XYZ file of C-alpha atoms in Angstrom:
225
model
C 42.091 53.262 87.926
C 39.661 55.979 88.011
C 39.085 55.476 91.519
C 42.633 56.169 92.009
C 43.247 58.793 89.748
C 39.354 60.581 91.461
C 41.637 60.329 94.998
C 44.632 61.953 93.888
C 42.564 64.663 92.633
C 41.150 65.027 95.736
C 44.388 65.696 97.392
C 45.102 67.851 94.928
C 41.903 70.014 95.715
C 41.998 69.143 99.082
C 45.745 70.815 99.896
C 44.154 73.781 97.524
C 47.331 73.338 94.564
C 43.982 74.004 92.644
C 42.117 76.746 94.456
C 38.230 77.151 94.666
C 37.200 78.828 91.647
C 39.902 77.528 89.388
C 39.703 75.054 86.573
C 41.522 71.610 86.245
C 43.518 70.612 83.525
C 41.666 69.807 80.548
C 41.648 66.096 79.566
C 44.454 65.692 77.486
C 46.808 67.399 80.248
C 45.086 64.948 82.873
C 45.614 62.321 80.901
C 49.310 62.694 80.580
C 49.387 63.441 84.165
C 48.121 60.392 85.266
C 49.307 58.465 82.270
C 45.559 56.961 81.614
C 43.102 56.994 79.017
C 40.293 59.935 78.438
C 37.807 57.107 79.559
C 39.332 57.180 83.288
C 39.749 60.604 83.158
C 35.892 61.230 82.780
C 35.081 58.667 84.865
C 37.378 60.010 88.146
C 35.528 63.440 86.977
C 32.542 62.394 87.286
C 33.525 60.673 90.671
C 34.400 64.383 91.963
C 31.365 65.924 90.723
C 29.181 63.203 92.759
C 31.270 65.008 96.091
C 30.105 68.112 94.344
C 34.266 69.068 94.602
C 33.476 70.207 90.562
C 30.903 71.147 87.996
C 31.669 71.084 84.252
C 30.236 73.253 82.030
C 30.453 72.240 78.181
C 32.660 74.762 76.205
C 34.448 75.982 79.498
C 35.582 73.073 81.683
C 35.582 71.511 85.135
C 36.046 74.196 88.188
C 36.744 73.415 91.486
C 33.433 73.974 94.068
C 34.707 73.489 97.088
C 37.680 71.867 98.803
C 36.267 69.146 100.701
C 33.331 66.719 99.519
C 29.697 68.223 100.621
C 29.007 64.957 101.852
C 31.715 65.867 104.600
C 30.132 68.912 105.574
C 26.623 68.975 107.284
C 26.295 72.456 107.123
C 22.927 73.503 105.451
C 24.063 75.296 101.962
C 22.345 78.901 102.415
C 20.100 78.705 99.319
C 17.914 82.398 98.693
C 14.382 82.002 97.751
C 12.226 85.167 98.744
C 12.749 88.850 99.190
C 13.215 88.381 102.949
C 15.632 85.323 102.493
C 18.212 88.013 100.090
C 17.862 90.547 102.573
C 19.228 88.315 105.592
C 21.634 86.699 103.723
C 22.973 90.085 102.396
C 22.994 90.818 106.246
C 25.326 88.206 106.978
C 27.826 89.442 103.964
C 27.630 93.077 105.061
C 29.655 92.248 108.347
C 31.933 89.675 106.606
C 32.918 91.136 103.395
C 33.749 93.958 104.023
C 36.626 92.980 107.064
C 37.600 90.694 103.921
C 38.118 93.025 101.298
C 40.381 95.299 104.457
C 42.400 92.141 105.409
C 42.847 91.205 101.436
C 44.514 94.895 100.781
C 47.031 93.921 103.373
C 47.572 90.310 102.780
C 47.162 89.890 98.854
C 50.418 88.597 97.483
C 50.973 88.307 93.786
C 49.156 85.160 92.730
C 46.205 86.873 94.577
C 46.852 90.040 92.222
C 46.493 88.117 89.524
C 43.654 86.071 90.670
C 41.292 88.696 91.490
C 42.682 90.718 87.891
C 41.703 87.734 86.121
C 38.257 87.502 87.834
C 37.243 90.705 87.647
C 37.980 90.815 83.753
C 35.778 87.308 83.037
C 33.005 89.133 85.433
C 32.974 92.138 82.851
C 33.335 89.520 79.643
C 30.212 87.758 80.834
C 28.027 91.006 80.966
C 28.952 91.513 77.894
C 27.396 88.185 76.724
C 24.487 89.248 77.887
C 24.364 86.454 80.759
C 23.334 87.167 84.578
C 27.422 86.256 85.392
C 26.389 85.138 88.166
C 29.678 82.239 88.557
C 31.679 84.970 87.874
C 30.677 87.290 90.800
C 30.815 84.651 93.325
C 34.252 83.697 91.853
C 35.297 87.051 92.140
C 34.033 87.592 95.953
C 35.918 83.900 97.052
C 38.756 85.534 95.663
C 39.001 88.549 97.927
C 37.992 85.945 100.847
C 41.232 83.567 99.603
C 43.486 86.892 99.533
C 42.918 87.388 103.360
C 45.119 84.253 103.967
C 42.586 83.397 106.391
C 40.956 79.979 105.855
C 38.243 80.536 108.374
C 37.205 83.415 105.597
C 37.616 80.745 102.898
C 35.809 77.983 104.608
C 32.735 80.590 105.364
C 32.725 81.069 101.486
C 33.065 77.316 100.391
C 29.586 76.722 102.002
C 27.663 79.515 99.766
C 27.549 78.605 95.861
C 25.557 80.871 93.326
C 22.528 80.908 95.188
C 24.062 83.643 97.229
C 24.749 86.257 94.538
C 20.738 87.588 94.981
C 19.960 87.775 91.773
C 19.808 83.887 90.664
C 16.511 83.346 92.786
C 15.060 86.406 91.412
C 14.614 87.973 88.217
C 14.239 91.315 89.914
C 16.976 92.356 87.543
C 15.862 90.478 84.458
C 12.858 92.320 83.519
C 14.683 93.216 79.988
C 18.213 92.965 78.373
C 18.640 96.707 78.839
C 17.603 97.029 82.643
C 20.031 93.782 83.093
C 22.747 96.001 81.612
C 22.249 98.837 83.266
C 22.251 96.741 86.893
C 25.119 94.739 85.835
C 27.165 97.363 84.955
C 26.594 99.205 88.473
C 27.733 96.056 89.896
C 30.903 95.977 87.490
C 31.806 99.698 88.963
C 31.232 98.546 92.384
C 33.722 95.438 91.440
C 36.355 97.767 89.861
C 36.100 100.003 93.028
C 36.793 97.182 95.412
C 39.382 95.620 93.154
C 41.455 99.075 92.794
C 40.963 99.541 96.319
C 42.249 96.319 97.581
C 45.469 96.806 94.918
C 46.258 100.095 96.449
C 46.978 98.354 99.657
C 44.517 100.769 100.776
C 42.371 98.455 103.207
C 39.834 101.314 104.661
C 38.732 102.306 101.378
C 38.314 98.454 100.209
C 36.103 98.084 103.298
C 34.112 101.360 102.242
C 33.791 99.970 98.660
C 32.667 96.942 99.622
C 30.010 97.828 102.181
C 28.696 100.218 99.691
C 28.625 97.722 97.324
C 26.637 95.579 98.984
C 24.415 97.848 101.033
C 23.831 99.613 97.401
C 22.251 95.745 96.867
C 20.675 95.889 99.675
C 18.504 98.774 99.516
C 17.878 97.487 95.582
C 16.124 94.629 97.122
C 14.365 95.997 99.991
C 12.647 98.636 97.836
C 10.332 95.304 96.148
C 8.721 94.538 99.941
């Protein structure tokens, strides 16, 4: 039964009725979903975290990774691990992201509104709690990608996961609580910018505020060679 209920899931996830960066259902709704026990459930869960499709965290839920199993995807995951590796990935986002954050002002529809709303809010919530937010500024960046409408955007996103957001390989950032403020809070105008930008249907100044955004980053982390 698990089995079962794991594949249907995957369908689910798979035809995106639960986008990347959303949550499932929490058990109980699951369970009278699929008319099955919490047992089931957690097993099938556990099934789709094994595909790395999910991750749960305790206190928030399960949220959906990616859309397809990893297994089914031989791309190498870009993981950051030195000065030189942030700086070449940030590279690769500086002539992405910023085309994304254009083509989202003209494409977002409603549900993307609210999406990227939503996002930007839990970012700002999380700096508050003092943590890194690190989820929650990928999540918020594989929003604007899903607001193109553009799945070649979406796929491009689906193989990065929190390792590309340059601070989680280095504490650069994490020296103490107030630095970690300061730099978080730069990055929560920067979001705000982009966000208001993209709203406004205004796609050259979402492209600005995005390149500056992450070119601001980038000059951040080439000033520790």
């Amino acid at each position: 039964m698990s089995r079962q209920v794991s594949q249907q899931l995957e369908g689910i996830i798979a035809r995106q009725e639960i986008l990347v960066g959303e949550k499932l259902p929490p058990e109980g709704a699951l369970c009278d979903m699929f008319s099955v026990s919490r047992t089931v459930i957690r097993e099938a869960i556990t099934h789709l975290k094994s595909q790395g499709l999910v991750e749960t965290r305790r206190g928030i839920g399960t949220r959906i990774l990616r859309s397809t199993p990893e297994n089914r995807t031989p791309e190498k995951k870009i993981r950051l691990r030195t000065i030189d590796d942030i700086l070449n990935i940030l590279e690769l986002r500086l002539t992405i992201e910023p085309e994304a954050a254009a083509l989202a002002a003209s494409r977002y529809d409603q549900q993307d509104q609210e999406r990227l709303t939503e996002l930007h809010k839990a970012f700002l919530q999380a700096c508050l709690k003092t943590t890194q937010a690190r989820d929650e500024d990928l999540a918020f960046h594989a929003a604007i990608a899903r607001a193109t409408h553009n799945p070649a955007f979406v796929t491009i996103y689906e193989q990065w996961d929190v390792g590309t957001i340059p601070r989680a390989k280095l504490g650069l950032v994490e020296a103490d609580v107030q630095t970690s403020f300061q730099y978080l809070k730069k990055v929560g105008q920067e979001h705000d910018d982009i966000l208001e930008a993209i709203l406004a249907r205004n796609a050259k100044a979402a492209n600005i505020a995005m390149h500056r955004h992450l070119k601001r980053a980038y000059k951040t982390y080439y000033s520790y060679k």
